[in-house]
Amino acid sequence: MDAPSDRDLTETGLAAAGAGRILLIACGALAHEILALKRVNGWDHMDLQCLPAKLHLYPERITGEVEKAVLHARDTYDRVFVVYADCGTGGLLQVKCAEMGVEMVAGPHCYAFYEGLDRFAAHDDEITAFYLTDFLVRQFDAFVWRPMGLDRHPELRDMIFGNYTKLVYQAQTDDAALRAKAEDCARRLGLDYEYRFTGYGDLAGALAAQA
Amino acid sequence: MSDQEDDIILSELDDEELVQQMFDDLYDGLREEIEEGVNILLERGWEPYRVLTEALVGGMTIVGKDFRDGILFVPEVLLAANAMKGGMAILKPLLAETGAPRVGKMVIGTVKGDIHDIGKNLVGMMMEGAGFEVVDLGINNPVENYLEALDTEGADILGMSALLTTTMPYMKVVIDTLVEQGKRDDYIILVGGAPLNEEFGRAIGADAYCRDAAVAVETAKDFMARKHNRLAAG
């Protein structure tokens, strides 16, 4: 299949192909990484459906949207796996998944599982870090700059980001162009820059456990 | 909203029109216009407290409602808050001089491990607008900060904020410590932040979860009224 566009993954998500025994219901921000892992591991029995990544701008909507997707698909597949971490739902997504009898990825958010939950939790000096992944670097304007109004009101930057000190780019792939863009994102936000290669981290293990 | 109103001269509007125009200017985040409007009303003999409640809080209430309804988003609310701040800066010293009513005192802060303060700042501002004295502890507060401030300030209300799923459980640490020290019932405890919900507020022993600044103000007023009623009855 053609790689879905980042814009579609942000705005509308990705429809399931309709083939496979296991359905992964994921955040659009994880689509490229999941498709890469499927390809590398030959997980053809896994189908992928993505909800729009922009749901993260309204985390209170995530649980309801995931629930709808699971209930819609569960009779079509042998098993459904939710590829979301808590993602700002305050534990509600976990409760809902348990209620529906489906599993989900452990951890607070994708920054944590990309780096590995234990390693991420060990950074107790990083409360002032703002994280970007490959997807978020590519979609920085659509996901951060414009929704925060910084294209129209640059004076808001310090009200929104004034308590942050550094931008950490957690790289899933080694890509010089993305590194340069991430560094530029840090500059635009007035933050120090740190590059950290994570690869797919705990995401690979979480999917392998379902395969 | 502001496009066709570029030529409006605020000082030529009557009081009612001016307040309506200030609602629009707050909505549009026009700080200088708000400052000008506040000064005009003061020159016309309005009490500072009346300017605050009728013009500024009235306008911010509309902003808050449209934010809740998904019509306005964070950037617009921040701009409106910034405009209100401009008006408040003029009114605050005057409010102190004129002995405006004090509804109660609140200590507020973002919990340990969390640096997010947009929501907390909005709550603080709206509480001040509603006549509460607010002591803002800022971000990343360990339990000791809250306890010390509650004690030294003689506060009625503790407000705690968190934006992260990983930091919100710290609110329970603060409440449990107050329970251990036998001080829990001395304070009204309000909690808020994007990942929180009512169930979480109940589970950690808070008095209420407040989903936004307007709700925080109404809840605080309600609890203060109950407190006064209890004291009057007792």
Tab-separated table of C-alpha atoms in Angstrom:
chain	number	residue	atom	x	y	z
A	1	MET	CA	0.000	0.000	0.000
A	2	ASP	CA	1.070	3.623	-0.513
A	3	ALA	CA	2.313	5.387	2.581
A	4	PRO	CA	-0.482	7.550	3.986
A	5	SER	CA	0.239	11.277	4.008
A	6	ASP	CA	1.047	12.997	7.284
A	7	ARG	CA	-1.681	15.494	6.600
A	8	ASP	CA	-4.307	12.730	6.282
A	9	LEU	CA	-2.971	11.007	9.388
A	10	THR	CA	-3.312	14.259	11.302
A	11	GLU	CA	-6.718	15.274	10.012
A	12	THR	CA	-8.667	12.145	9.126
A	13	GLY	CA	-6.649	9.083	10.153
A	14	LEU	CA	-6.375	5.887	8.157
A	15	ALA	CA	-9.075	3.363	7.295
A	16	ALA	CA	-8.429	-0.328	7.910
A	17	ALA	CA	-7.540	-2.359	4.834
A	18	GLY	CA	-10.068	-5.000	5.834
A	19	ALA	CA	-7.618	-7.888	5.815
A	20	GLY	CA	-6.043	-9.726	8.743
A	21	ARG	CA	-7.130	-11.375	11.974
A	22	ILE	CA	-5.903	-8.709	14.350
A	23	LEU	CA	-6.874	-5.055	14.130
A	24	LEU	CA	-4.560	-2.420	15.525
A	25	ILE	CA	-6.472	0.758	16.388
A	26	ALA	CA	-3.794	3.402	16.641
A	27	CYS	CA	-3.101	7.089	16.821
A	28	GLY	CA	-2.324	8.538	13.392
A	29	ALA	CA	0.988	9.798	14.788
A	30	LEU	CA	2.165	6.170	15.014
A	31	ALA	CA	1.068	4.985	11.572
A	32	HIS	CA	4.417	5.123	9.769
A	33	GLU	CA	6.213	3.328	12.576
A	34	ILE	CA	3.555	0.605	12.850
A	35	LEU	CA	3.534	0.076	9.081
A	36	ALA	CA	7.335	-0.172	9.139
A	37	LEU	CA	7.237	-2.760	11.934
A	38	LYS	CA	4.545	-4.728	10.075
A	39	ARG	CA	6.666	-4.710	6.954
A	40	VAL	CA	9.932	-5.692	8.631
A	41	ASN	CA	8.334	-8.459	10.710
A	42	GLY	CA	5.951	-9.757	8.053
A	43	TRP	CA	2.913	-9.208	10.268
A	44	ASP	CA	0.450	-9.522	7.406
A	45	HIS	CA	-2.231	-10.848	9.722
A	46	MET	CA	-2.355	-7.443	11.417
A	47	ASP	CA	-4.570	-4.737	9.954
A	48	LEU	CA	-4.156	-1.091	10.884
A	49	GLN	CA	-6.775	1.591	11.472
A	50	CYS	CA	-5.680	5.031	12.660
A	51	LEU	CA	-7.705	7.743	14.331
A	52	PRO	CA	-6.722	11.325	13.453
A	53	ALA	CA	-3.555	12.354	15.272
A	54	LYS	CA	-5.095	15.753	15.976
A	55	LEU	CA	-7.289	14.115	18.606
A	56	HIS	CA	-4.344	14.813	20.884
A	57	LEU	CA	-5.319	18.443	20.799
A	58	TYR	CA	-8.524	17.374	22.573
A	59	PRO	CA	-7.454	14.440	24.771
A	60	GLU	CA	-10.871	14.303	26.416
A	61	ARG	CA	-12.235	12.989	23.105
A	62	ILE	CA	-9.743	10.136	22.700
A	63	THR	CA	-11.492	7.580	24.918
A	64	GLY	CA	-14.849	8.006	23.200
A	65	GLU	CA	-13.371	7.802	19.706
A	66	VAL	CA	-11.343	4.699	20.544
A	67	GLU	CA	-14.419	3.105	22.081
A	68	LYS	CA	-16.448	3.779	18.938
A	69	ALA	CA	-13.729	2.287	16.737
A	70	VAL	CA	-13.361	-0.831	18.892
A	71	LEU	CA	-17.096	-1.483	19.062
A	72	HIS	CA	-17.413	-1.003	15.316
A	73	ALA	CA	-14.595	-3.419	14.470
A	74	ARG	CA	-14.583	-6.051	17.175
A	75	ASP	CA	-16.940	-8.503	15.407
A	76	THR	CA	-14.897	-8.352	12.195
A	77	TYR	CA	-11.564	-9.359	13.742
A	78	ASP	CA	-10.399	-12.086	16.111
A	79	ARG	CA	-8.749	-9.496	18.302
A	80	VAL	CA	-8.345	-5.743	18.617
A	81	PHE	CA	-5.283	-4.072	20.123
A	82	VAL	CA	-5.353	-0.382	20.986
A	83	VAL	CA	-2.080	1.325	20.118
A	84	TYR	CA	-2.511	4.329	22.375
A	85	ALA	CA	-0.855	4.976	25.699
A	86	ASP	CA	-2.785	6.954	28.295
A	87	CYS	CA	-2.273	10.069	26.137
A	88	GLY	CA	-3.733	12.560	28.599
A	89	THR	CA	-6.968	10.666	29.228
A	90	GLY	CA	-6.257	10.534	32.939
A	91	GLY	CA	-6.641	6.747	33.096
A	92	LEU	CA	-10.051	6.742	31.409
A	93	LEU	CA	-8.792	5.004	28.259
A	94	GLN	CA	-7.341	2.193	30.364
A	95	VAL	CA	-10.629	1.784	32.211
A	96	LYS	CA	-12.604	1.761	28.952
A	97	CYS	CA	-10.286	-0.771	27.289
A	98	ALA	CA	-10.519	-3.057	30.324
A	99	GLU	CA	-14.305	-2.737	30.205
A	100	MET	CA	-14.313	-3.696	26.502
A	101	GLY	CA	-11.849	-6.536	27.100
A	102	VAL	CA	-9.142	-5.170	24.799
A	103	GLU	CA	-5.499	-4.499	25.574
A	104	MET	CA	-3.621	-1.256	25.013
A	105	VAL	CA	-0.030	-0.044	25.134
A	106	ALA	CA	1.323	0.622	28.627
A	107	GLY	CA	2.652	4.002	29.664
A	108	PRO	CA	1.673	7.660	29.812
A	109	HIS	CA	2.313	8.641	26.179
A	110	CYS	CA	4.290	7.805	23.063
A	111	TYR	CA	7.356	9.789	24.210
A	112	ALA	CA	7.620	7.344	27.093
A	113	PHE	CA	7.234	4.114	25.138
A	114	TYR	CA	9.485	5.216	22.287
A	115	GLU	CA	12.297	5.744	24.729
A	116	GLY	CA	11.303	2.793	26.904
A	117	LEU	CA	9.124	3.307	29.966
A	118	ASP	CA	11.853	2.683	32.536
A	119	ARG	CA	14.437	4.799	30.837
A	120	PHE	CA	11.965	7.625	30.282
A	121	ALA	CA	10.831	7.542	33.910
A	122	ALA	CA	14.461	7.788	35.012
A	123	HIS	CA	14.733	11.316	33.543
A	124	ASP	CA	13.615	13.074	36.690
A	125	ASP	CA	15.371	16.235	35.524
A	126	GLU	CA	13.283	16.570	32.377
A	127	ILE	CA	10.086	18.207	33.508
A	128	THR	CA	10.983	21.233	31.400
A	129	ALA	CA	11.504	19.189	28.220
A	130	PHE	CA	9.162	19.441	25.232
A	131	TYR	CA	9.264	16.258	23.150
A	132	LEU	CA	8.891	15.745	19.436
A	133	THR	CA	8.890	12.454	17.527
A	134	ASP	CA	9.545	11.969	13.802
A	135	PHE	CA	5.864	12.509	13.081
A	136	LEU	CA	5.622	15.599	15.237
A	137	VAL	CA	8.720	17.131	13.688
A	138	ARG	CA	7.198	16.651	10.247
A	139	GLN	CA	3.841	17.987	11.435
A	140	PHE	CA	5.192	20.688	13.735
A	141	ASP	CA	3.265	23.505	12.083
A	142	ALA	CA	-0.014	21.608	11.914
A	143	PHE	CA	0.314	20.174	15.399
A	144	VAL	CA	2.056	22.827	17.459
A	145	TRP	CA	2.638	26.137	15.738
A	146	ARG	CA	-0.804	26.784	14.244
A	147	PRO	CA	-3.033	25.225	16.952
A	148	MET	CA	-1.197	27.280	19.577
A	149	GLY	CA	-1.829	30.396	17.476
A	150	LEU	CA	1.868	31.191	17.072
A	151	ASP	CA	1.494	31.845	13.349
A	152	ARG	CA	-0.962	34.651	14.125
A	153	HIS	CA	0.234	35.743	17.559
A	154	PRO	CA	3.945	35.068	18.029
A	155	GLU	CA	3.783	37.050	21.267
A	156	LEU	CA	2.022	34.079	22.855
A	157	ARG	CA	5.164	31.947	22.613
A	158	ASP	CA	6.481	32.743	26.052
A	159	MET	CA	3.073	32.441	27.688
A	160	ILE	CA	2.812	28.921	26.320
A	161	PHE	CA	6.410	27.707	26.270
A	162	GLY	CA	8.051	30.004	28.811
A	163	ASN	CA	8.403	27.263	31.428
A	164	TYR	CA	10.114	24.848	29.031
A	165	THR	CA	13.879	24.905	28.636
A	166	LYS	CA	14.662	22.351	25.931
A	167	LEU	CA	13.194	20.508	23.002
A	168	VAL	CA	14.109	16.822	22.878
A	169	TYR	CA	13.799	15.243	19.456
A	170	GLN	CA	13.189	11.538	19.985
A	171	ALA	CA	14.125	10.133	16.593
A	172	GLN	CA	12.578	6.909	15.373
A	173	THR	CA	14.686	7.003	12.209
A	174	ASP	CA	18.100	8.461	11.475
A	175	ASP	CA	17.204	11.302	9.122
A	176	ALA	CA	19.428	14.349	8.669
A	177	ALA	CA	16.605	16.469	7.232
A	178	LEU	CA	14.373	15.771	10.238
A	179	ARG	CA	17.257	16.542	12.604
A	180	ALA	CA	17.704	19.915	10.931
A	181	LYS	CA	13.968	20.600	11.075
A	182	ALA	CA	13.764	19.617	14.749
A	183	GLU	CA	16.615	21.962	15.560
A	184	ASP	CA	14.768	24.712	13.745
A	185	CYS	CA	11.596	23.924	15.747
A	186	ALA	CA	13.631	24.380	18.943
A	187	ARG	CA	14.918	27.713	17.683
A	188	ARG	CA	11.411	28.891	16.830
A	189	LEU	CA	10.180	27.989	20.307
A	190	GLY	CA	13.196	29.617	21.948
A	191	LEU	CA	14.348	26.324	23.487
A	192	ASP	CA	17.639	24.447	23.713
A	193	TYR	CA	17.867	21.432	21.443
A	194	GLU	CA	18.698	17.822	22.204
A	195	TYR	CA	18.745	14.901	19.795
A	196	ARG	CA	17.959	11.452	21.137
A	197	PHE	CA	17.713	8.405	18.886
A	198	THR	CA	15.103	5.996	20.281
A	199	GLY	CA	14.156	3.810	17.329
A	200	TYR	CA	10.755	2.195	17.912
A	201	GLY	CA	11.455	1.489	21.587
A	202	ASP	CA	8.761	-0.401	23.494
A	203	LEU	CA	6.349	-0.082	20.552
A	204	ALA	CA	8.115	-2.947	18.769
A	205	GLY	CA	7.786	-5.219	21.813
A	206	ALA	CA	4.173	-4.259	22.438
A	207	LEU	CA	3.198	-5.191	18.873
A	208	ALA	CA	5.339	-8.346	18.864
A	209	ALA	CA	3.484	-9.514	21.973
A	210	GLN	CA	0.212	-9.277	20.017
A	211	ALA	CA	1.488	-10.842	16.782
B	1	MET	CA	-15.502	40.920	15.489
B	2	SER	CA	-13.246	43.953	15.510
B	3	ASP	CA	-12.935	44.614	11.770
B	4	GLN	CA	-15.836	47.026	11.382
B	5	GLU	CA	-15.137	48.680	14.709
B	6	ASP	CA	-11.748	50.208	13.959
B	7	ASP	CA	-13.095	53.725	14.089
B	8	ILE	CA	-14.962	53.457	17.366
B	9	ILE	CA	-13.907	56.077	19.878
B	10	LEU	CA	-14.424	54.518	23.277
B	11	SER	CA	-14.808	57.774	25.149
B	12	GLU	CA	-17.788	58.732	22.959
B	13	LEU	CA	-19.798	55.657	23.938
B	14	ASP	CA	-22.261	55.763	26.797
B	15	ASP	CA	-21.624	53.430	29.725
B	16	GLU	CA	-23.731	50.583	28.445
B	17	GLU	CA	-22.255	50.753	24.947
B	18	LEU	CA	-18.752	50.981	26.356
B	19	VAL	CA	-19.179	47.863	28.481
B	20	GLN	CA	-20.545	46.004	25.457
B	21	GLN	CA	-17.577	47.234	23.426
B	22	MET	CA	-15.215	46.078	26.188
B	23	PHE	CA	-16.808	42.626	26.018
B	24	ASP	CA	-15.971	42.593	22.294
B	25	ASP	CA	-12.454	43.912	22.899
B	26	LEU	CA	-11.787	41.290	25.561
B	27	TYR	CA	-13.074	38.642	23.195
B	28	ASP	CA	-10.636	39.921	20.594
B	29	GLY	CA	-7.769	40.137	23.099
B	30	LEU	CA	-7.223	43.878	22.653
B	31	ARG	CA	-5.246	44.809	25.757
B	32	GLU	CA	-4.747	48.509	25.040
B	33	GLU	CA	-8.454	49.022	24.334
B	34	ILE	CA	-9.350	47.276	27.578
B	35	GLU	CA	-6.942	49.454	29.522
B	36	GLU	CA	-8.464	52.519	27.887
B	37	GLY	CA	-12.001	51.337	28.647
B	38	VAL	CA	-11.152	50.710	32.301
B	39	ASN	CA	-9.693	54.206	32.634
B	40	ILE	CA	-12.730	55.803	31.012
B	41	LEU	CA	-15.134	54.036	33.375
B	42	LEU	CA	-13.031	55.050	36.364
B	43	GLU	CA	-13.003	58.662	35.172
B	44	ARG	CA	-16.782	58.502	34.937
B	45	GLY	CA	-16.893	57.645	38.611
B	46	TRP	CA	-17.406	53.886	38.462
B	47	GLU	CA	-16.169	52.051	41.553
B	48	PRO	CA	-13.163	49.846	40.701
B	49	TYR	CA	-15.058	46.769	41.886
B	50	ARG	CA	-17.920	47.563	39.510
B	51	VAL	CA	-15.528	47.960	36.568
B	52	LEU	CA	-13.961	44.637	37.458
B	53	THR	CA	-17.149	42.639	37.796
B	54	GLU	CA	-19.358	44.213	35.148
B	55	ALA	CA	-16.851	44.952	32.392
B	56	LEU	CA	-13.927	42.551	32.826
B	57	VAL	CA	-15.388	39.484	34.517
B	58	GLY	CA	-18.542	39.848	32.449
B	59	GLY	CA	-16.441	39.783	29.279
B	60	MET	CA	-14.228	36.924	30.399
B	61	THR	CA	-17.291	34.877	31.297
B	62	ILE	CA	-18.356	35.025	27.646
B	63	VAL	CA	-14.822	33.999	26.596
B	64	GLY	CA	-14.889	31.109	29.076
B	65	LYS	CA	-18.265	29.920	27.848
B	66	ASP	CA	-17.190	29.962	24.198
B	67	PHE	CA	-13.989	28.108	25.109
B	68	ARG	CA	-16.044	25.440	26.840
B	69	ASP	CA	-18.320	25.188	23.812
B	70	GLY	CA	-15.386	24.783	21.408
B	71	ILE	CA	-15.938	28.147	19.701
B	72	LEU	CA	-12.712	29.661	21.054
B	73	PHE	CA	-9.393	27.874	21.517
B	74	VAL	CA	-6.379	28.242	23.774
B	75	PRO	CA	-4.671	31.059	21.828
B	76	GLU	CA	-7.773	33.248	21.835
B	77	VAL	CA	-8.335	32.621	25.538
B	78	LEU	CA	-4.715	33.548	26.267
B	79	LEU	CA	-5.067	36.786	24.346
B	80	ALA	CA	-8.283	37.609	26.195
B	81	ALA	CA	-6.613	36.783	29.507
B	82	ASN	CA	-3.715	39.047	28.602
B	83	ALA	CA	-6.151	41.868	27.876
B	84	MET	CA	-7.950	41.297	31.171
B	85	LYS	CA	-4.595	41.306	32.938
B	86	GLY	CA	-3.990	44.788	31.559
B	87	GLY	CA	-7.264	45.988	33.055
B	88	MET	CA	-6.623	44.198	36.334
B	89	ALA	CA	-3.231	45.873	36.691
B	90	ILE	CA	-4.978	49.250	36.749
B	91	LEU	CA	-7.740	48.112	39.096
B	92	LYS	CA	-5.784	46.073	41.649
B	93	PRO	CA	-4.210	48.934	43.623
B	94	LEU	CA	-7.523	50.794	43.552
B	95	LEU	CA	-9.427	47.752	44.783
B	96	ALA	CA	-7.076	47.516	47.753
B	97	GLU	CA	-7.611	51.213	48.542
B	98	THR	CA	-11.378	51.167	48.219
B	99	GLY	CA	-11.888	48.072	50.378
B	100	ALA	CA	-13.607	45.926	47.777
B	101	PRO	CA	-15.355	42.879	49.234
B	102	ARG	CA	-13.085	39.873	49.926
B	103	VAL	CA	-14.860	36.616	49.347
B	104	GLY	CA	-12.038	34.381	50.601
B	105	LYS	CA	-8.393	33.517	50.159
B	106	MET	CA	-6.986	30.859	47.847
B	107	VAL	CA	-3.550	29.295	47.613
B	108	ILE	CA	-3.048	27.865	44.132
B	109	GLY	CA	-0.200	26.068	42.391
B	110	THR	CA	0.780	23.468	39.819
B	111	VAL	CA	1.927	20.225	41.454
B	112	LYS	CA	5.427	18.808	41.703
B	113	GLY	CA	6.876	17.551	38.433
B	114	ASP	CA	4.573	19.714	36.325
B	115	ILE	CA	5.384	23.051	34.710
B	116	HIS	CA	2.071	23.736	32.983
B	117	ASP	CA	0.359	26.859	34.215
B	118	ILE	CA	-1.991	28.226	31.576
B	119	GLY	CA	-5.106	26.812	33.244
B	120	LYS	CA	-3.883	27.655	36.720
B	121	ASN	CA	-3.205	31.253	35.721
B	122	LEU	CA	-6.672	31.587	34.229
B	123	VAL	CA	-8.252	30.233	37.387
B	124	GLY	CA	-6.182	32.598	39.523
B	125	MET	CA	-7.199	35.553	37.437
B	126	MET	CA	-10.899	34.697	37.414
B	127	MET	CA	-10.831	34.060	41.166
B	128	GLU	CA	-9.313	37.491	41.701
B	129	GLY	CA	-11.978	38.926	39.450
B	130	ALA	CA	-14.616	37.288	41.639
B	131	GLY	CA	-13.226	38.955	44.753
B	132	PHE	CA	-10.933	36.218	46.071
B	133	GLU	CA	-7.438	36.976	47.265
B	134	VAL	CA	-5.117	34.626	45.384
B	135	VAL	CA	-1.650	33.485	46.431
B	136	ASP	CA	-0.047	31.870	43.394
B	137	LEU	CA	2.750	29.418	44.185
B	138	GLY	CA	3.671	28.951	40.537
B	139	ILE	CA	4.743	25.592	39.105
B	140	ASN	CA	6.401	22.366	40.304
B	141	ASN	CA	5.286	22.577	43.933
B	142	PRO	CA	6.193	19.906	46.478
B	143	VAL	CA	3.785	19.276	49.336
B	144	GLU	CA	5.820	21.474	51.686
B	145	ASN	CA	5.116	24.571	49.577
B	146	TYR	CA	1.375	24.064	49.799
B	147	LEU	CA	1.394	23.358	53.521
B	148	GLU	CA	3.534	26.336	54.370
B	149	ALA	CA	1.507	28.741	52.245
B	150	LEU	CA	-1.845	27.489	53.566
B	151	ASP	CA	-0.584	28.007	57.059
B	152	THR	CA	1.117	31.378	56.702
B	153	GLU	CA	-1.566	32.861	54.468
B	154	GLY	CA	-4.515	31.653	56.505
B	155	ALA	CA	-6.139	30.446	53.305
B	156	ASP	CA	-9.677	29.168	52.909
B	157	ILE	CA	-9.114	27.313	49.659
B	158	LEU	CA	-6.356	25.148	48.189
B	159	GLY	CA	-6.288	24.886	44.403
B	160	MET	CA	-4.066	22.341	42.688
B	161	SER	CA	-3.465	21.971	38.959
B	162	ALA	CA	-1.795	19.318	36.773
B	163	LEU	CA	-1.678	18.732	33.043
B	164	LEU	CA	0.026	15.348	33.005
B	165	THR	CA	-1.342	11.924	33.795
B	166	THR	CA	1.973	11.254	35.502
B	167	THR	CA	1.787	14.253	37.829
B	168	MET	CA	-1.886	14.375	38.769
B	169	PRO	CA	-1.544	11.610	41.422
B	170	TYR	CA	0.663	14.008	43.389
B	171	MET	CA	-2.477	15.880	44.406
B	172	LYS	CA	-3.328	12.890	46.581
B	173	VAL	CA	0.061	13.149	48.288
B	174	VAL	CA	-0.791	16.707	49.300
B	175	ILE	CA	-4.284	15.806	50.506
B	176	ASP	CA	-3.060	12.726	52.393
B	177	THR	CA	-0.443	14.850	54.147
B	178	LEU	CA	-3.133	17.322	55.221
B	179	VAL	CA	-5.200	14.391	56.519
B	180	GLU	CA	-2.204	13.026	58.459
B	181	GLN	CA	-1.660	16.405	60.043
B	182	GLY	CA	-5.336	16.733	60.942
B	183	LYS	CA	-5.729	19.815	58.739
B	184	ARG	CA	-7.739	18.434	55.840
B	185	ASP	CA	-11.037	19.892	56.959
B	186	ASP	CA	-9.565	23.335	57.469
B	187	TYR	CA	-9.549	23.928	53.718
B	188	ILE	CA	-11.756	23.686	50.672
B	189	ILE	CA	-9.709	21.714	48.143
B	190	LEU	CA	-10.366	22.244	44.445
B	191	VAL	CA	-8.447	20.414	41.711
B	192	GLY	CA	-8.267	20.873	37.955
B	193	GLY	CA	-6.333	20.117	34.781
B	194	ALA	CA	-6.953	18.539	31.404
B	195	PRO	CA	-6.548	14.831	32.293
B	196	LEU	CA	-8.582	15.059	35.526
B	197	ASN	CA	-12.226	14.208	35.968
B	198	GLU	CA	-14.833	14.198	38.715
B	199	GLU	CA	-14.162	10.608	39.650
B	200	PHE	CA	-10.476	11.323	40.143
B	201	GLY	CA	-11.291	14.343	42.296
B	202	ARG	CA	-13.511	12.201	44.517
B	203	ALA	CA	-11.010	9.349	44.664
B	204	ILE	CA	-8.189	11.531	45.977
B	205	GLY	CA	-10.381	13.242	48.553
B	206	ALA	CA	-10.719	16.698	46.973
B	207	ASP	CA	-13.887	18.690	47.580
B	208	ALA	CA	-14.419	19.230	43.876
B	209	TYR	CA	-12.963	18.827	40.413
B	210	CYS	CA	-13.364	22.019	38.374
B	211	ARG	CA	-13.310	21.573	34.622
B	212	ASP	CA	-12.567	25.225	33.867
B	213	ALA	CA	-11.961	28.622	35.440
B	214	ALA	CA	-15.631	29.638	35.455
B	215	VAL	CA	-16.609	26.426	37.228
B	216	ALA	CA	-13.771	26.936	39.717
B	217	VAL	CA	-15.122	30.378	40.620
B	218	GLU	CA	-18.703	29.164	41.028
B	219	THR	CA	-17.592	26.139	43.057
B	220	ALA	CA	-15.376	28.255	45.306
B	221	LYS	CA	-18.204	30.751	45.918
B	222	ASP	CA	-20.604	27.932	46.690
B	223	PHE	CA	-18.250	26.289	49.195
B	224	MET	CA	-17.457	29.627	50.843
B	225	ALA	CA	-21.172	30.330	51.262
B	226	ARG	CA	-21.646	26.915	52.875
B	227	LYS	CA	-18.693	27.579	55.154
B	228	HIS	CA	-20.166	30.888	56.283
B	229	ASN	CA	-23.538	29.253	56.842
B	230	ARG	CA	-21.925	26.558	58.982
B	231	LEU	CA	-20.039	29.117	61.019
B	232	ALA	CA	-23.194	31.192	61.450
B	233	ALA	CA	-25.172	28.144	62.547
B	234	GLY	CA	-22.423	26.839	64.842
